[in-house]
Short mmCIF file of C-alpha atoms in Angstrom, two decimals:
data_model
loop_
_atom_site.label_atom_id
_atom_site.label_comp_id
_atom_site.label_asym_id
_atom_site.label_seq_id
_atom_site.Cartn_x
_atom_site.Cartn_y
_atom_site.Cartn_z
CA UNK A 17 0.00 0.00 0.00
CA UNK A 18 1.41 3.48 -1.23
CA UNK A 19 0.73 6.39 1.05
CA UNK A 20 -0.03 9.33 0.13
CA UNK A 21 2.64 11.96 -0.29
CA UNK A 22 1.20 14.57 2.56
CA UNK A 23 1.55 11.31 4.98
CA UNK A 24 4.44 9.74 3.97
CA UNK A 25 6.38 13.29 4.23
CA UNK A 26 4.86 13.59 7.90
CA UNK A 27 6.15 10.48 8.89
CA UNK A 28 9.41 11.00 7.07
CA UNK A 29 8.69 7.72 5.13
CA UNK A 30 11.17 8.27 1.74
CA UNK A 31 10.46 6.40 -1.52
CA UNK A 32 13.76 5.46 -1.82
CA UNK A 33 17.63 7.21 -1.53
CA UNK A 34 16.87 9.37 -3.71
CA UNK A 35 14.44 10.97 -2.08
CA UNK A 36 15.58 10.58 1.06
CA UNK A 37 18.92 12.54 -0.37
CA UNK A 38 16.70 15.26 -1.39
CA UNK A 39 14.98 15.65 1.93
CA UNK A 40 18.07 16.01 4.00
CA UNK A 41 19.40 19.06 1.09
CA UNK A 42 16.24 20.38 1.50
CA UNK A 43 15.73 20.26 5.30
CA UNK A 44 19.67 21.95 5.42
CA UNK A 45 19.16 24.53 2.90
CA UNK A 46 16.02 25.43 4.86
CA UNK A 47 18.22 26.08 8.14
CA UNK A 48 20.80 27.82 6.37
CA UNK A 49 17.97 30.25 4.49
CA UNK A 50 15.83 30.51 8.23
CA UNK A 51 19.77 31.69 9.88
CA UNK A 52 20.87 33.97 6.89
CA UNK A 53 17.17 35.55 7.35
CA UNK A 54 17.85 36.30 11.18
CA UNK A 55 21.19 37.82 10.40
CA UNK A 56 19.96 40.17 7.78
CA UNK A 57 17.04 41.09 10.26
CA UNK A 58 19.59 41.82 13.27
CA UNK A 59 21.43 44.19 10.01
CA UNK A 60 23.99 41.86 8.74
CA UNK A 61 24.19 42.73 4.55
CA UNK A 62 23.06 39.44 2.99
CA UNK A 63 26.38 38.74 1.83
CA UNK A 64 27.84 38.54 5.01
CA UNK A 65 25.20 36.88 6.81
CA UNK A 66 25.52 33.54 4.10
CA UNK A 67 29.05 33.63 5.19
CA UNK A 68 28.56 33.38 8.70
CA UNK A 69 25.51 30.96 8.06
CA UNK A 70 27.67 28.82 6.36
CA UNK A 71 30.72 29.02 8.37
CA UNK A 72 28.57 28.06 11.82
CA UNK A 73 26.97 25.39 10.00
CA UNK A 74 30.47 24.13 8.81
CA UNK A 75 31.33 21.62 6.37
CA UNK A 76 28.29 20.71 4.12
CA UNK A 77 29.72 18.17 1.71
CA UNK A 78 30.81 16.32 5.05
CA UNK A 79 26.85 16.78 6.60
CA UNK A 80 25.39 15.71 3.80
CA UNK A 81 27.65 12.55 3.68
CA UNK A 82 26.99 11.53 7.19
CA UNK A 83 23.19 11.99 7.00
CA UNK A 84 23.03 9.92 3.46
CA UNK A 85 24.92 7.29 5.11
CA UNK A 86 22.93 7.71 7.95
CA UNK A 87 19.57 7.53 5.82
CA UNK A 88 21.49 4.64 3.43
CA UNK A 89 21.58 2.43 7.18
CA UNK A 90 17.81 3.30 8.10
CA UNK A 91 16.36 2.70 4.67
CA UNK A 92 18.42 -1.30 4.87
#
């Protein structure tokens, strides 16, 4: 039984690696927009603030590995 995509996003149910890949970009590009947003609003020029969102967020390419790996184990 396939459910439906409104359900299966609530229970964090992915399709397959894929989309489980896709959630995880999504979810940290959502984080990184939500802290460049609260820099800008405390004056930071939006420049600088998706510096210093990235920088305290730190490596990405190394995130992203660990939580596809971590995803890779859960969807076994």
């Amino acid at each position: 039984m396939r459910l439906p995509d409104g359900i299966r996003r609530l229970v964090r149910l992915p399709d397959s690696a894929r989309a489980a890949q896709r959630d995880v970009d999504d979810e940290l590009r959502f984080h990184l927009e939500q802290r460049v947003q609260e820099l800008v609003a405390r004056g930071a020029p939006p420049a600088d603030a998706a510096r210093e969102a990235a920088r305290e967020v730190g490596d990405v390419a190394a995130a992203l590995a660990e939580m596809a790996a971590l995803d890779a184990g859960r969807l076994r």
